[in-house]
Amino acid sequence: SQQGEEDPQALSIQEGENATMNCSYKTSINNLQWYRQNSGRGLVHLILIRSNEREKHSGRLRVTLDTSKKSSSLLITASRAADTASYFCAPVGGGGADGLTFGKGTHLIIQP
Amino acid sequence: ETGVTQTPRHLVMGMTNKKSLKCEQHLGHNAMYWYKQSAKKPLELMFVYSLEERVENNSVPSRFSPECPNSSHLFLHLHTLQPEDSALYLCASSQVGGRANYGYTFGSGTRLTVV
């Protein structure tokens, strides 16, 4: 699988504000996945959006996908201190059996 | 617990030791993975087992040796490691095949320190 590139690399906002992070990729995909990693822990799968979907919601998370621009965004609304973590996107082509590749991620800090 | 269990959680080993990391998944998935996460670096995919067959990764040094005895268990055997091998080692599993795959489930990792 190809590696996505997250932007910005770091983001610091006040609790209660919305956080938006972006992901760009290079070649066509089957789906794109977003993951969260708290410091020193394993990654947690947040949401998967398929190539024929444009927007998907899960609780306070909203993901968009623009295949023409080869980009995706993750919006976290009404942020909480517990949202402090690193966020990674993983674009997936084919059957995804060759392993996900991760970039540097976006490190999100929620200030109390 | 995520359904993927890694043991031990922490491991300190000397450069001449031999140790093994263990991963077990209780999700019925058919693929398992080893990742390495060093400080300030992106996750590195080390090994992939899909349907119990290993996908070769020639960039991983031979001092790391994976073993997948069945679809639920994955081991990473370590020998004569270097201090730069100190990292968080993460195991993951997923269900692959069909028209689209699904998300990965990660374990909590083994924090390895080589002294």
mmCIF file with all atom_site columns, C-alpha atoms in Angstrom:
data_model
loop_
_atom_site.group_PDB
_atom_site.id
_atom_site.type_symbol
_atom_site.label_atom_id
_atom_site.label_alt_id
_atom_site.label_comp_id
_atom_site.label_asym_id
_atom_site.label_entity_id
_atom_site.label_seq_id
_atom_site.pdbx_PDB_ins_code
_atom_site.Cartn_x
_atom_site.Cartn_y
_atom_site.Cartn_z
_atom_site.occupancy
_atom_site.B_iso_or_equiv
_atom_site.pdbx_formal_charge
_atom_site.auth_seq_id
_atom_site.auth_comp_id
_atom_site.auth_asym_id
_atom_site.auth_atom_id
_atom_site.pdbx_PDB_model_num
ATOM 1   C CA . SER A 1 1   ? 0.000   0.000   0.000  1.00 0.00 ? 1   SER A CA 1
ATOM 2   C CA . GLN A 1 2   ? 1.083   3.577   -0.526 1.00 0.00 ? 2   GLN A CA 1
ATOM 3   C CA . GLN A 1 3   ? 1.931   6.046   2.199  1.00 0.00 ? 3   GLN A CA 1
ATOM 4   C CA . GLY A 1 4   ? -0.317  9.000   2.899  1.00 0.00 ? 4   GLY A CA 1
ATOM 5   C CA . GLU A 1 5   ? 1.066   12.399  3.852  1.00 0.00 ? 5   GLU A CA 1
ATOM 6   C CA . GLU A 1 6   ? -0.649  14.144  6.751  1.00 0.00 ? 6   GLU A CA 1
ATOM 7   C CA . ASP A 1 7   ? -0.807  17.892  7.138  1.00 0.00 ? 7   ASP A CA 1
ATOM 8   C CA . PRO A 1 8   ? -0.189  19.755  9.368  1.00 0.00 ? 8   PRO A CA 1
ATOM 9   C CA . GLN A 1 9   ? 2.477   17.794  11.231 1.00 0.00 ? 9   GLN A CA 1
ATOM 10  C CA . ALA A 1 10  ? 1.432   19.440  14.476 1.00 0.00 ? 10  ALA A CA 1
ATOM 11  C CA . LEU A 1 11  ? -1.753  21.179  15.586 1.00 0.00 ? 11  LEU A CA 1
ATOM 12  C CA . SER A 1 12  ? -2.579  22.791  18.920 1.00 0.00 ? 12  SER A CA 1
ATOM 13  C CA . ILE A 1 13  ? -6.109  24.043  19.676 1.00 0.00 ? 13  ILE A CA 1
ATOM 14  C CA . GLN A 1 14  ? -8.269  24.916  22.659 1.00 0.00 ? 14  GLN A CA 1
ATOM 15  C CA . GLU A 1 15  ? -10.655 22.392  24.130 1.00 0.00 ? 15  GLU A CA 1
ATOM 16  C CA . GLY A 1 16  ? -14.048 22.689  22.514 1.00 0.00 ? 16  GLY A CA 1
ATOM 17  C CA . GLU A 1 17  ? -12.704 23.890  19.171 1.00 0.00 ? 17  GLU A CA 1
ATOM 18  C CA . ASN A 1 18  ? -12.776 21.822  15.993 1.00 0.00 ? 18  ASN A CA 1
ATOM 19  C CA . ALA A 1 19  ? -9.635  20.180  14.627 1.00 0.00 ? 19  ALA A CA 1
ATOM 20  C CA . THR A 1 20  ? -9.073  19.533  10.948 1.00 0.00 ? 20  THR A CA 1
ATOM 21  C CA . MET A 1 21  ? -6.247  17.517  9.484  1.00 0.00 ? 21  MET A CA 1
ATOM 22  C CA . ASN A 1 22  ? -5.591  16.545  5.905  1.00 0.00 ? 22  ASN A CA 1
ATOM 23  C CA . CYS A 1 23  ? -4.155  13.614  4.019  1.00 0.00 ? 23  CYS A CA 1
ATOM 24  C CA . SER A 1 24  ? -2.826  13.466  0.488  1.00 0.00 ? 24  SER A CA 1
ATOM 25  C CA . TYR A 1 25  ? -1.874  10.408  -1.524 1.00 0.00 ? 25  TYR A CA 1
ATOM 26  C CA . LYS A 1 26  ? -0.517  9.638   -4.976 1.00 0.00 ? 26  LYS A CA 1
ATOM 27  C CA . THR A 1 27  ? -2.277  6.737   -6.696 1.00 0.00 ? 27  THR A CA 1
ATOM 28  C CA . SER A 1 28  ? -5.833  5.433   -6.918 1.00 0.00 ? 28  SER A CA 1
ATOM 29  C CA . ILE A 1 29  ? -7.278  3.744   -3.877 1.00 0.00 ? 29  ILE A CA 1
ATOM 30  C CA . ASN A 1 30  ? -9.855  1.205   -2.809 1.00 0.00 ? 30  ASN A CA 1
ATOM 31  C CA . ASN A 1 31  ? -10.404 2.887   0.541  1.00 0.00 ? 31  ASN A CA 1
ATOM 32  C CA . LEU A 1 32  ? -8.692  5.251   2.986  1.00 0.00 ? 32  LEU A CA 1
ATOM 33  C CA . GLN A 1 33  ? -8.441  4.686   6.712  1.00 0.00 ? 33  GLN A CA 1
ATOM 34  C CA . TRP A 1 34  ? -7.751  6.994   9.646  1.00 0.00 ? 34  TRP A CA 1
ATOM 35  C CA . TYR A 1 35  ? -6.078  5.875   12.858 1.00 0.00 ? 35  TYR A CA 1
ATOM 36  C CA . ARG A 1 36  ? -5.287  7.469   16.213 1.00 0.00 ? 36  ARG A CA 1
ATOM 37  C CA . GLN A 1 37  ? -2.293  6.701   18.410 1.00 0.00 ? 37  GLN A CA 1
ATOM 38  C CA . ASN A 1 38  ? -1.980  7.818   21.995 1.00 0.00 ? 38  ASN A CA 1
ATOM 39  C CA . SER A 1 39  ? 1.576   8.171   23.211 1.00 0.00 ? 39  SER A CA 1
ATOM 40  C CA . GLY A 1 40  ? 3.371   4.830   23.481 1.00 0.00 ? 40  GLY A CA 1
ATOM 41  C CA . ARG A 1 41  ? 0.307   2.783   22.605 1.00 0.00 ? 41  ARG A CA 1
ATOM 42  C CA . GLY A 1 42  ? -0.988  0.871   19.604 1.00 0.00 ? 42  GLY A CA 1
ATOM 43  C CA . LEU A 1 43  ? -2.964  2.499   16.834 1.00 0.00 ? 43  LEU A CA 1
ATOM 44  C CA . VAL A 1 44  ? -6.739  2.575   16.998 1.00 0.00 ? 44  VAL A CA 1
ATOM 45  C CA . HIS A 1 45  ? -8.803  2.359   13.828 1.00 0.00 ? 45  HIS A CA 1
ATOM 46  C CA . LEU A 1 46  ? -11.162 5.335   13.656 1.00 0.00 ? 46  LEU A CA 1
ATOM 47  C CA . ILE A 1 47  ? -12.949 5.240   10.341 1.00 0.00 ? 47  ILE A CA 1
ATOM 48  C CA . LEU A 1 48  ? -12.730 3.765   6.843  1.00 0.00 ? 48  LEU A CA 1
ATOM 49  C CA . ILE A 1 49  ? -14.071 5.572   3.800  1.00 0.00 ? 49  ILE A CA 1
ATOM 50  C CA . ARG A 1 50  ? -14.413 3.728   0.504  1.00 0.00 ? 50  ARG A CA 1
ATOM 51  C CA . SER A 1 51  ? -13.423 5.217   -2.830 1.00 0.00 ? 51  SER A CA 1
ATOM 52  C CA . ASN A 1 52  ? -17.061 5.599   -3.913 1.00 0.00 ? 52  ASN A CA 1
ATOM 53  C CA . GLU A 1 53  ? -17.961 7.564   -0.755 1.00 0.00 ? 53  GLU A CA 1
ATOM 54  C CA . ARG A 1 54  ? -17.475 11.305  -0.347 1.00 0.00 ? 54  ARG A CA 1
ATOM 55  C CA . GLU A 1 55  ? -18.247 11.795  3.320  1.00 0.00 ? 55  GLU A CA 1
ATOM 56  C CA . LYS A 1 56  ? -18.625 9.642   6.400  1.00 0.00 ? 56  LYS A CA 1
ATOM 57  C CA . HIS A 1 57  ? -19.493 10.368  10.012 1.00 0.00 ? 57  HIS A CA 1
ATOM 58  C CA . SER A 1 58  ? -18.749 8.544   13.236 1.00 0.00 ? 58  SER A CA 1
ATOM 59  C CA . GLY A 1 59  ? -19.702 10.343  16.447 1.00 0.00 ? 59  GLY A CA 1
ATOM 60  C CA . ARG A 1 60  ? -17.647 13.558  16.562 1.00 0.00 ? 60  ARG A CA 1
ATOM 61  C CA . LEU A 1 61  ? -15.583 12.506  13.553 1.00 0.00 ? 61  LEU A CA 1
ATOM 62  C CA . ARG A 1 62  ? -16.273 13.556  9.998  1.00 0.00 ? 62  ARG A CA 1
ATOM 63  C CA . VAL A 1 63  ? -14.153 12.280  7.120  1.00 0.00 ? 63  VAL A CA 1
ATOM 64  C CA . THR A 1 64  ? -14.269 13.504  3.561  1.00 0.00 ? 64  THR A CA 1
ATOM 65  C CA . LEU A 1 65  ? -12.664 12.008  0.483  1.00 0.00 ? 65  LEU A CA 1
ATOM 66  C CA . ASP A 1 66  ? -11.943 13.726  -2.825 1.00 0.00 ? 66  ASP A CA 1
ATOM 67  C CA . THR A 1 67  ? -10.557 11.138  -5.212 1.00 0.00 ? 67  THR A CA 1
ATOM 68  C CA . SER A 1 68  ? -10.089 13.715  -7.982 1.00 0.00 ? 68  SER A CA 1
ATOM 69  C CA . LYS A 1 69  ? -7.678  15.631  -5.735 1.00 0.00 ? 69  LYS A CA 1
ATOM 70  C CA . LYS A 1 70  ? -6.352  12.471  -4.069 1.00 0.00 ? 70  LYS A CA 1
ATOM 71  C CA . SER A 1 71  ? -7.007  13.937  -0.658 1.00 0.00 ? 71  SER A CA 1
ATOM 72  C CA . SER A 1 72  ? -8.968  13.314  2.506  1.00 0.00 ? 72  SER A CA 1
ATOM 73  C CA . SER A 1 73  ? -9.702  15.305  5.619  1.00 0.00 ? 73  SER A CA 1
ATOM 74  C CA . LEU A 1 74  ? -10.537 14.343  9.182  1.00 0.00 ? 74  LEU A CA 1
ATOM 75  C CA . LEU A 1 75  ? -12.585 16.761  11.264 1.00 0.00 ? 75  LEU A CA 1
ATOM 76  C CA . ILE A 1 76  ? -12.929 16.297  15.017 1.00 0.00 ? 76  ILE A CA 1
ATOM 77  C CA . THR A 1 77  ? -15.684 18.497  16.403 1.00 0.00 ? 77  THR A CA 1
ATOM 78  C CA . ALA A 1 78  ? -15.957 19.815  19.967 1.00 0.00 ? 78  ALA A CA 1
ATOM 79  C CA . SER A 1 79  ? -12.471 18.588  20.845 1.00 0.00 ? 79  SER A CA 1
ATOM 80  C CA . ARG A 1 80  ? -11.640 17.148  24.259 1.00 0.00 ? 80  ARG A CA 1
ATOM 81  C CA . ALA A 1 81  ? -8.376  16.704  26.135 1.00 0.00 ? 81  ALA A CA 1
ATOM 82  C CA . ALA A 1 82  ? -8.640  12.957  25.452 1.00 0.00 ? 82  ALA A CA 1
ATOM 83  C CA . ASP A 1 83  ? -8.364  13.664  21.718 1.00 0.00 ? 83  ASP A CA 1
ATOM 84  C CA . THR A 1 84  ? -4.706  14.590  22.238 1.00 0.00 ? 84  THR A CA 1
ATOM 85  C CA . ALA A 1 85  ? -2.907  12.009  20.097 1.00 0.00 ? 85  ALA A CA 1
ATOM 86  C CA . SER A 1 86  ? -1.230  11.439  16.759 1.00 0.00 ? 86  SER A CA 1
ATOM 87  C CA . TYR A 1 87  ? -3.488  10.833  13.773 1.00 0.00 ? 87  TYR A CA 1
ATOM 88  C CA . PHE A 1 88  ? -2.511  8.848   10.704 1.00 0.00 ? 88  PHE A CA 1
ATOM 89  C CA . CYS A 1 89  ? -4.134  8.201   7.357  1.00 0.00 ? 89  CYS A CA 1
ATOM 90  C CA . ALA A 1 90  ? -3.603  5.032   5.337  1.00 0.00 ? 90  ALA A CA 1
ATOM 91  C CA . PRO A 1 91  ? -4.628  4.958   1.657  1.00 0.00 ? 91  PRO A CA 1
ATOM 92  C CA . VAL A 1 92  ? -5.334  1.402   0.532  1.00 0.00 ? 92  VAL A CA 1
ATOM 93  C CA . GLY A 1 93  ? -5.214  0.044   -2.995 1.00 0.00 ? 93  GLY A CA 1
ATOM 94  C CA . GLY A 1 94  ? -6.188  -3.445  -4.059 1.00 0.00 ? 94  GLY A CA 1
ATOM 95  C CA . GLY A 1 95  ? -7.008  -5.995  -1.409 1.00 0.00 ? 95  GLY A CA 1
ATOM 96  C CA . GLY A 1 96  ? -4.774  -4.431  1.205  1.00 0.00 ? 96  GLY A CA 1
ATOM 97  C CA . ALA A 1 97  ? -3.039  -7.694  1.985  1.00 0.00 ? 97  ALA A CA 1
ATOM 98  C CA . ASP A 1 98  ? 0.440   -6.208  1.684  1.00 0.00 ? 98  ASP A CA 1
ATOM 99  C CA . GLY A 1 99  ? 0.257   -4.141  4.867  1.00 0.00 ? 99  GLY A CA 1
ATOM 100 C CA . LEU A 1 100 ? -0.638  -0.529  5.568  1.00 0.00 ? 100 LEU A CA 1
ATOM 101 C CA . THR A 1 101 ? 2.073   2.103   5.288  1.00 0.00 ? 101 THR A CA 1
ATOM 102 C CA . PHE A 1 102 ? 1.984   5.084   7.622  1.00 0.00 ? 102 PHE A CA 1
ATOM 103 C CA . GLY A 1 103 ? 3.482   8.557   7.391  1.00 0.00 ? 103 GLY A CA 1
ATOM 104 C CA . LYS A 1 104 ? 4.572   10.927  10.137 1.00 0.00 ? 104 LYS A CA 1
ATOM 105 C CA . GLY A 1 105 ? 1.018   11.739  11.155 1.00 0.00 ? 105 GLY A CA 1
ATOM 106 C CA . THR A 1 106 ? -0.525  14.855  12.627 1.00 0.00 ? 106 THR A CA 1
ATOM 107 C CA . HIS A 1 107 ? 0.249   15.382  16.305 1.00 0.00 ? 107 HIS A CA 1
ATOM 108 C CA . LEU A 1 108 ? -2.806  17.007  17.843 1.00 0.00 ? 108 LEU A CA 1
ATOM 109 C CA . ILE A 1 109 ? -2.649  18.741  21.224 1.00 0.00 ? 109 ILE A CA 1
ATOM 110 C CA . ILE A 1 110 ? -5.846  19.887  22.908 1.00 0.00 ? 110 ILE A CA 1
ATOM 111 C CA . GLN A 1 111 ? -5.177  22.690  25.406 1.00 0.00 ? 111 GLN A CA 1
ATOM 112 C CA . PRO A 1 112 ? -7.477  22.722  28.444 1.00 0.00 ? 112 PRO A CA 1
ATOM 113 C CA . GLU B 2 1   ? -8.286  -5.070  25.181 1.00 0.00 ? 1   GLU B CA 1
ATOM 114 C CA . THR B 2 2   ? -8.566  -4.698  21.442 1.00 0.00 ? 2   THR B CA 1
ATOM 115 C CA . GLY B 2 3   ? -8.707  -8.395  20.555 1.00 0.00 ? 3   GLY B CA 1
ATOM 116 C CA . VAL B 2 4   ? -4.993  -8.401  19.752 1.00 0.00 ? 4   VAL B CA 1
ATOM 117 C CA . THR B 2 5   ? -2.790  -9.282  22.721 1.00 0.00 ? 5   THR B CA 1
ATOM 118 C CA . GLN B 2 6   ? 0.947   -8.713  22.796 1.00 0.00 ? 6   GLN B CA 1
ATOM 119 C CA . THR B 2 7   ? 3.358   -10.069 25.382 1.00 0.00 ? 7   THR B CA 1
ATOM 120 C CA . PRO B 2 8   ? 5.468   -9.012  27.070 1.00 0.00 ? 8   PRO B CA 1
ATOM 121 C CA . ARG B 2 9   ? 4.527   -5.329  27.419 1.00 0.00 ? 9   ARG B CA 1
ATOM 122 C CA . HIS B 2 10  ? 8.105   -4.390  28.257 1.00 0.00 ? 10  HIS B CA 1
ATOM 123 C CA . LEU B 2 11  ? 11.365  -6.199  27.532 1.00 0.00 ? 11  LEU B CA 1
ATOM 124 C CA . VAL B 2 12  ? 14.966  -5.342  28.332 1.00 0.00 ? 12  VAL B CA 1
ATOM 125 C CA . MET B 2 13  ? 17.556  -7.550  26.691 1.00 0.00 ? 13  MET B CA 1
ATOM 126 C CA . GLY B 2 14  ? 21.280  -7.645  26.211 1.00 0.00 ? 14  GLY B CA 1
ATOM 127 C CA . MET B 2 15  ? 22.830  -7.703  22.770 1.00 0.00 ? 15  MET B CA 1
ATOM 128 C CA . THR B 2 16  ? 23.745  -11.361 23.069 1.00 0.00 ? 16  THR B CA 1
ATOM 129 C CA . ASN B 2 17  ? 20.345  -12.545 24.299 1.00 0.00 ? 17  ASN B CA 1
ATOM 130 C CA . LYS B 2 18  ? 17.668  -14.396 22.395 1.00 0.00 ? 18  LYS B CA 1
ATOM 131 C CA . LYS B 2 19  ? 14.055  -13.472 23.103 1.00 0.00 ? 19  LYS B CA 1
ATOM 132 C CA . SER B 2 20  ? 10.688  -13.703 21.415 1.00 0.00 ? 20  SER B CA 1
ATOM 133 C CA . LEU B 2 21  ? 7.738   -11.376 21.173 1.00 0.00 ? 21  LEU B CA 1
ATOM 134 C CA . LYS B 2 22  ? 4.300   -12.942 21.032 1.00 0.00 ? 22  LYS B CA 1
ATOM 135 C CA . CYS B 2 23  ? 1.078   -11.747 19.447 1.00 0.00 ? 23  CYS B CA 1
ATOM 136 C CA . GLU B 2 24  ? -2.317  -13.418 19.583 1.00 0.00 ? 24  GLU B CA 1
ATOM 137 C CA . GLN B 2 25  ? -5.527  -12.300 17.917 1.00 0.00 ? 25  GLN B CA 1
ATOM 138 C CA . HIS B 2 26  ? -9.019  -13.404 18.899 1.00 0.00 ? 26  HIS B CA 1
ATOM 139 C CA . LEU B 2 27  ? -10.835 -11.798 15.991 1.00 0.00 ? 27  LEU B CA 1
ATOM 140 C CA . GLY B 2 28  ? -10.790 -14.558 13.372 1.00 0.00 ? 28  GLY B CA 1
ATOM 141 C CA . HIS B 2 29  ? -8.678  -12.418 11.051 1.00 0.00 ? 29  HIS B CA 1
ATOM 142 C CA . ASN B 2 30  ? -6.614  -14.000 8.271  1.00 0.00 ? 30  ASN B CA 1
ATOM 143 C CA . ALA B 2 31  ? -3.666  -11.611 8.150  1.00 0.00 ? 31  ALA B CA 1
ATOM 144 C CA . MET B 2 32  ? -1.154  -10.476 10.775 1.00 0.00 ? 32  MET B CA 1
ATOM 145 C CA . TYR B 2 33  ? 1.605   -7.871  10.751 1.00 0.00 ? 33  TYR B CA 1
ATOM 146 C CA . TRP B 2 34  ? 4.674   -6.711  12.671 1.00 0.00 ? 34  TRP B CA 1
ATOM 147 C CA . TYR B 2 35  ? 5.509   -3.007  12.832 1.00 0.00 ? 35  TYR B CA 1
ATOM 148 C CA . LYS B 2 36  ? 8.442   -1.194  14.407 1.00 0.00 ? 36  LYS B CA 1
ATOM 149 C CA . GLN B 2 37  ? 8.096   2.330   15.785 1.00 0.00 ? 37  GLN B CA 1
ATOM 150 C CA . SER B 2 38  ? 11.306  4.100   16.742 1.00 0.00 ? 38  SER B CA 1
ATOM 151 C CA . ALA B 2 39  ? 11.373  7.471   18.431 1.00 0.00 ? 39  ALA B CA 1
ATOM 152 C CA . LYS B 2 40  ? 10.626  10.343  16.039 1.00 0.00 ? 40  LYS B CA 1
ATOM 153 C CA . LYS B 2 41  ? 10.141  7.988   13.083 1.00 0.00 ? 41  LYS B CA 1
ATOM 154 C CA . PRO B 2 42  ? 7.064   6.749   11.219 1.00 0.00 ? 42  PRO B CA 1
ATOM 155 C CA . LEU B 2 43  ? 5.882   3.221   11.752 1.00 0.00 ? 43  LEU B CA 1
ATOM 156 C CA . GLU B 2 44  ? 7.872   0.747   9.699  1.00 0.00 ? 44  GLU B CA 1
ATOM 157 C CA . LEU B 2 45  ? 6.160   -2.347  8.316  1.00 0.00 ? 45  LEU B CA 1
ATOM 158 C CA . MET B 2 46  ? 8.427   -5.293  9.069  1.00 0.00 ? 46  MET B CA 1
ATOM 159 C CA . PHE B 2 47  ? 6.547   -8.451  8.126  1.00 0.00 ? 47  PHE B CA 1
ATOM 160 C CA . VAL B 2 48  ? 3.211   -9.489  6.699  1.00 0.00 ? 48  VAL B CA 1
ATOM 161 C CA . TYR B 2 49  ? 1.532   -12.869 6.988  1.00 0.00 ? 49  TYR B CA 1
ATOM 162 C CA . SER B 2 50  ? -1.526  -13.228 4.808  1.00 0.00 ? 50  SER B CA 1
ATOM 163 C CA . LEU B 2 51  ? -3.417  -16.520 4.921  1.00 0.00 ? 51  LEU B CA 1
ATOM 164 C CA . GLU B 2 52  ? -0.430  -17.835 6.909  1.00 0.00 ? 52  GLU B CA 1
ATOM 165 C CA . GLU B 2 53  ? 1.987   -17.129 4.058  1.00 0.00 ? 53  GLU B CA 1
ATOM 166 C CA . ARG B 2 54  ? 4.793   -14.711 4.673  1.00 0.00 ? 54  ARG B CA 1
ATOM 167 C CA . VAL B 2 55  ? 5.331   -11.686 2.446  1.00 0.00 ? 55  VAL B CA 1
ATOM 168 C CA . GLU B 2 56  ? 9.063   -11.175 2.234  1.00 0.00 ? 56  GLU B CA 1
ATOM 169 C CA . ASN B 2 57  ? 10.563  -7.905  3.400  1.00 0.00 ? 57  ASN B CA 1
ATOM 170 C CA . ASN B 2 58  ? 14.196  -7.789  2.384  1.00 0.00 ? 58  ASN B CA 1
ATOM 171 C CA . SER B 2 59  ? 14.913  -4.587  4.251  1.00 0.00 ? 59  SER B CA 1
ATOM 172 C CA . VAL B 2 60  ? 14.552  -6.189  7.692  1.00 0.00 ? 60  VAL B CA 1
ATOM 173 C CA . PRO B 2 61  ? 17.820  -7.498  9.171  1.00 0.00 ? 61  PRO B CA 1
ATOM 174 C CA . SER B 2 62  ? 18.059  -11.252 9.672  1.00 0.00 ? 62  SER B CA 1
ATOM 175 C CA . ARG B 2 63  ? 18.387  -10.772 13.443 1.00 0.00 ? 63  ARG B CA 1
ATOM 176 C CA . PHE B 2 64  ? 14.594  -10.423 13.333 1.00 0.00 ? 64  PHE B CA 1
ATOM 177 C CA . SER B 2 65  ? 12.855  -13.689 12.477 1.00 0.00 ? 65  SER B CA 1
ATOM 178 C CA . PRO B 2 66  ? 9.056   -13.969 12.287 1.00 0.00 ? 66  PRO B CA 1
ATOM 179 C CA . GLU B 2 67  ? 7.007   -17.097 12.799 1.00 0.00 ? 67  GLU B CA 1
ATOM 180 C CA . CYS B 2 68  ? 3.308   -17.632 12.180 1.00 0.00 ? 68  CYS B CA 1
ATOM 181 C CA . PRO B 2 69  ? 2.295   -21.144 13.297 1.00 0.00 ? 69  PRO B CA 1
ATOM 182 C CA . ASN B 2 70  ? -1.411  -20.500 12.648 1.00 0.00 ? 70  ASN B CA 1
ATOM 183 C CA . SER B 2 71  ? -3.720  -17.637 11.768 1.00 0.00 ? 71  SER B CA 1
ATOM 184 C CA . SER B 2 72  ? -4.142  -16.597 15.409 1.00 0.00 ? 72  SER B CA 1
ATOM 185 C CA . HIS B 2 73  ? -0.536  -16.445 16.556 1.00 0.00 ? 73  HIS B CA 1
ATOM 186 C CA . LEU B 2 74  ? 2.492   -14.489 15.446 1.00 0.00 ? 74  LEU B CA 1
ATOM 187 C CA . PHE B 2 75  ? 5.967   -14.423 16.938 1.00 0.00 ? 75  PHE B CA 1
ATOM 188 C CA . LEU B 2 76  ? 8.995   -12.233 16.401 1.00 0.00 ? 76  LEU B CA 1
ATOM 189 C CA . HIS B 2 77  ? 12.203  -13.981 17.380 1.00 0.00 ? 77  HIS B CA 1
ATOM 190 C CA . LEU B 2 78  ? 15.061  -11.676 18.309 1.00 0.00 ? 78  LEU B CA 1
ATOM 191 C CA . HIS B 2 79  ? 18.768  -12.468 18.498 1.00 0.00 ? 79  HIS B CA 1
ATOM 192 C CA . THR B 2 80  ? 21.967  -10.454 18.680 1.00 0.00 ? 80  THR B CA 1
ATOM 193 C CA . LEU B 2 81  ? 20.116  -7.163  18.542 1.00 0.00 ? 81  LEU B CA 1
ATOM 194 C CA . GLN B 2 82  ? 21.708  -3.727  18.485 1.00 0.00 ? 82  GLN B CA 1
ATOM 195 C CA . PRO B 2 83  ? 20.869  -0.732  20.695 1.00 0.00 ? 83  PRO B CA 1
ATOM 196 C CA . GLU B 2 84  ? 19.257  0.976   17.670 1.00 0.00 ? 84  GLU B CA 1
ATOM 197 C CA . ASP B 2 85  ? 16.694  -1.835  17.627 1.00 0.00 ? 85  ASP B CA 1
ATOM 198 C CA . SER B 2 86  ? 15.192  -0.386  20.793 1.00 0.00 ? 86  SER B CA 1
ATOM 199 C CA . ALA B 2 87  ? 11.662  0.606   19.827 1.00 0.00 ? 87  ALA B CA 1
ATOM 200 C CA . LEU B 2 88  ? 7.967   -0.077  20.254 1.00 0.00 ? 88  LEU B CA 1
ATOM 201 C CA . TYR B 2 89  ? 7.031   -3.233  18.355 1.00 0.00 ? 89  TYR B CA 1
ATOM 202 C CA . LEU B 2 90  ? 3.416   -3.393  17.313 1.00 0.00 ? 90  LEU B CA 1
ATOM 203 C CA . CYS B 2 91  ? 1.420   -6.345  16.076 1.00 0.00 ? 91  CYS B CA 1
ATOM 204 C CA . ALA B 2 92  ? -1.755  -5.935  14.041 1.00 0.00 ? 92  ALA B CA 1
ATOM 205 C CA . SER B 2 93  ? -4.331  -8.154  12.395 1.00 0.00 ? 93  SER B CA 1
ATOM 206 C CA . SER B 2 94  ? -6.919  -7.673  9.685  1.00 0.00 ? 94  SER B CA 1
ATOM 207 C CA . GLN B 2 95  ? -9.347  -9.515  7.469  1.00 0.00 ? 95  GLN B CA 1
ATOM 208 C CA . VAL B 2 96  ? -8.297  -9.330  3.836  1.00 0.00 ? 96  VAL B CA 1
ATOM 209 C CA . GLY B 2 97  ? -9.820  -10.581 0.635  1.00 0.00 ? 97  GLY B CA 1
ATOM 210 C CA . GLY B 2 98  ? -13.039 -9.861  -1.172 1.00 0.00 ? 98  GLY B CA 1
ATOM 211 C CA . ARG B 2 99  ? -13.800 -6.533  -2.782 1.00 0.00 ? 99  ARG B CA 1
ATOM 212 C CA . ALA B 2 100 ? -12.487 -4.328  -0.021 1.00 0.00 ? 100 ALA B CA 1
ATOM 213 C CA . ASN B 2 101 ? -10.517 -4.830  3.133  1.00 0.00 ? 101 ASN B CA 1
ATOM 214 C CA . TYR B 2 102 ? -11.237 -3.619  6.606  1.00 0.00 ? 102 TYR B CA 1
ATOM 215 C CA . GLY B 2 103 ? -9.438  -1.736  9.294  1.00 0.00 ? 103 GLY B CA 1
ATOM 216 C CA . TYR B 2 104 ? -6.486  -3.112  11.184 1.00 0.00 ? 104 TYR B CA 1
ATOM 217 C CA . THR B 2 105 ? -6.650  -3.950  14.857 1.00 0.00 ? 105 THR B CA 1
ATOM 218 C CA . PHE B 2 106 ? -3.438  -3.229  16.735 1.00 0.00 ? 106 PHE B CA 1
ATOM 219 C CA . GLY B 2 107 ? -2.123  -4.609  19.964 1.00 0.00 ? 107 GLY B CA 1
ATOM 220 C CA . SER B 2 108 ? -0.743  -2.355  22.704 1.00 0.00 ? 108 SER B CA 1
ATOM 221 C CA . GLY B 2 109 ? 2.828   -3.117  21.721 1.00 0.00 ? 109 GLY B CA 1
ATOM 222 C CA . THR B 2 110 ? 6.028   -4.379  23.319 1.00 0.00 ? 110 THR B CA 1
ATOM 223 C CA . ARG B 2 111 ? 8.462   -1.691  24.428 1.00 0.00 ? 111 ARG B CA 1
ATOM 224 C CA . LEU B 2 112 ? 11.890  -3.202  23.724 1.00 0.00 ? 112 LEU B CA 1
ATOM 225 C CA . THR B 2 113 ? 15.118  -1.825  25.148 1.00 0.00 ? 113 THR B CA 1
ATOM 226 C CA . VAL B 2 114 ? 18.420  -3.315  24.009 1.00 0.00 ? 114 VAL B CA 1
ATOM 227 C CA . VAL B 2 115 ? 21.316  -2.700  26.380 1.00 0.00 ? 115 VAL B CA 1
#
